[in-house]
Amino acid sequence: MRLVATEYISLDGVFEEPGEWSGPFFNDEAGQFKWDELQASDAQLLGRKTYEGFAA
């Protein structure tokens, strides 16, 4: 079993910043990498707000 953990957190500990949580470094290449990683997974563990965002 392989476990991949992805957390978006700033150096000062901010987890949530509506509209800017992914930072300026997240581009099309990074998006494709995360999409491929997501598609290769068998299961996901999401927090409530992330789940609600995916379900919308």
PDB file of C-alpha atoms in Angstrom:
ATOM      1  CA  MET A   1       0.000   0.000   0.000  1.00  0.00           C
ATOM      2  CA  ARG A   2       1.250   3.454  -0.874  1.00  0.00           C
ATOM      3  CA  LEU A   3       0.136   6.537   1.037  1.00  0.00           C
ATOM      4  CA  VAL A   4       0.418   9.986  -0.524  1.00  0.00           C
ATOM      5  CA  ALA A   5      -0.296  12.981   1.681  1.00  0.00           C
ATOM      6  CA  THR A   6      -0.783  16.402   0.146  1.00  0.00           C
ATOM      7  CA  GLU A   7      -1.126  19.412   2.389  1.00  0.00           C
ATOM      8  CA  TYR A   8      -1.181  23.028   1.351  1.00  0.00           C
ATOM      9  CA  ILE A   9       0.154  25.051   4.251  1.00  0.00           C
ATOM     10  CA  SER A  10       2.196  28.218   4.394  1.00  0.00           C
ATOM     11  CA  LEU A  11       5.367  28.625   6.431  1.00  0.00           C
ATOM     12  CA  ASP A  12       3.417  30.615   9.014  1.00  0.00           C
ATOM     13  CA  GLY A  13       0.857  27.814   9.446  1.00  0.00           C
ATOM     14  CA  VAL A  14      -2.037  29.127   7.350  1.00  0.00           C
ATOM     15  CA  PHE A  15      -4.167  26.255   6.035  1.00  0.00           C
ATOM     16  CA  GLU A  16      -7.018  28.219   4.542  1.00  0.00           C
ATOM     17  CA  GLU A  17      -6.978  31.460   2.608  1.00  0.00           C
ATOM     18  CA  PRO A  18     -10.043  31.613   0.353  1.00  0.00           C
ATOM     19  CA  GLY A  19      -9.074  32.327  -3.233  1.00  0.00           C
ATOM     20  CA  GLU A  20      -5.326  32.036  -2.636  1.00  0.00           C
ATOM     21  CA  TRP A  21      -4.761  28.699  -0.879  1.00  0.00           C
ATOM     22  CA  SER A  22      -2.628  27.193  -3.640  1.00  0.00           C
ATOM     23  CA  GLY A  23      -0.190  30.034  -3.994  1.00  0.00           C
ATOM     24  CA  PRO A  24       1.325  31.513  -7.158  1.00  0.00           C
ATOM     25  CA  PHE A  25       3.458  28.414  -7.833  1.00  0.00           C
ATOM     26  CA  PHE A  26       0.462  26.232  -8.803  1.00  0.00           C
ATOM     27  CA  ASN A  27       0.388  26.174 -12.600  1.00  0.00           C
ATOM     28  CA  ASP A  28      -0.936  23.888 -15.362  1.00  0.00           C
ATOM     29  CA  GLU A  29       1.964  21.461 -14.959  1.00  0.00           C
ATOM     30  CA  ALA A  30       1.395  21.163 -11.208  1.00  0.00           C
ATOM     31  CA  GLY A  31      -2.336  20.727 -11.813  1.00  0.00           C
ATOM     32  CA  GLN A  32      -1.719  17.890 -14.278  1.00  0.00           C
ATOM     33  CA  PHE A  33       0.672  16.197 -11.842  1.00  0.00           C
ATOM     34  CA  LYS A  34      -1.920  16.319  -9.036  1.00  0.00           C
ATOM     35  CA  TRP A  35      -4.693  15.143 -11.412  1.00  0.00           C
ATOM     36  CA  ASP A  36      -2.607  12.141 -12.522  1.00  0.00           C
ATOM     37  CA  GLU A  37      -1.804  11.335  -8.900  1.00  0.00           C
ATOM     38  CA  LEU A  38      -5.498  11.546  -8.007  1.00  0.00           C
ATOM     39  CA  GLN A  39      -6.521   9.278 -10.893  1.00  0.00           C
ATOM     40  CA  ALA A  40      -3.939   6.655  -9.871  1.00  0.00           C
ATOM     41  CA  SER A  41      -5.294   6.399  -6.325  1.00  0.00           C
ATOM     42  CA  ASP A  42      -7.656   3.711  -5.046  1.00  0.00           C
ATOM     43  CA  ALA A  43      -9.113   5.818  -2.238  1.00  0.00           C
ATOM     44  CA  GLN A  44      -9.107   9.351  -0.875  1.00  0.00           C
ATOM     45  CA  LEU A  45      -9.480  10.750   2.606  1.00  0.00           C
ATOM     46  CA  LEU A  46     -10.923  14.259   2.455  1.00  0.00           C
ATOM     47  CA  GLY A  47     -11.903  16.791   5.058  1.00  0.00           C
ATOM     48  CA  ARG A  48     -15.499  18.013   5.097  1.00  0.00           C
ATOM     49  CA  LYS A  49     -14.873  21.275   3.255  1.00  0.00           C
ATOM     50  CA  THR A  50     -12.710  19.620   0.608  1.00  0.00           C
ATOM     51  CA  TYR A  51     -15.341  16.917   0.096  1.00  0.00           C
ATOM     52  CA  GLU A  52     -18.061  19.532  -0.259  1.00  0.00           C
ATOM     53  CA  GLY A  53     -15.926  21.371  -2.817  1.00  0.00           C
ATOM     54  CA  PHE A  54     -15.378  18.188  -4.824  1.00  0.00           C
ATOM     55  CA  ALA A  55     -19.096  17.317  -4.625  1.00  0.00           C
ATOM     56  CA  ALA A  56     -20.267  20.734  -5.859  1.00  0.00           C
TER      57      ALA A  56
END
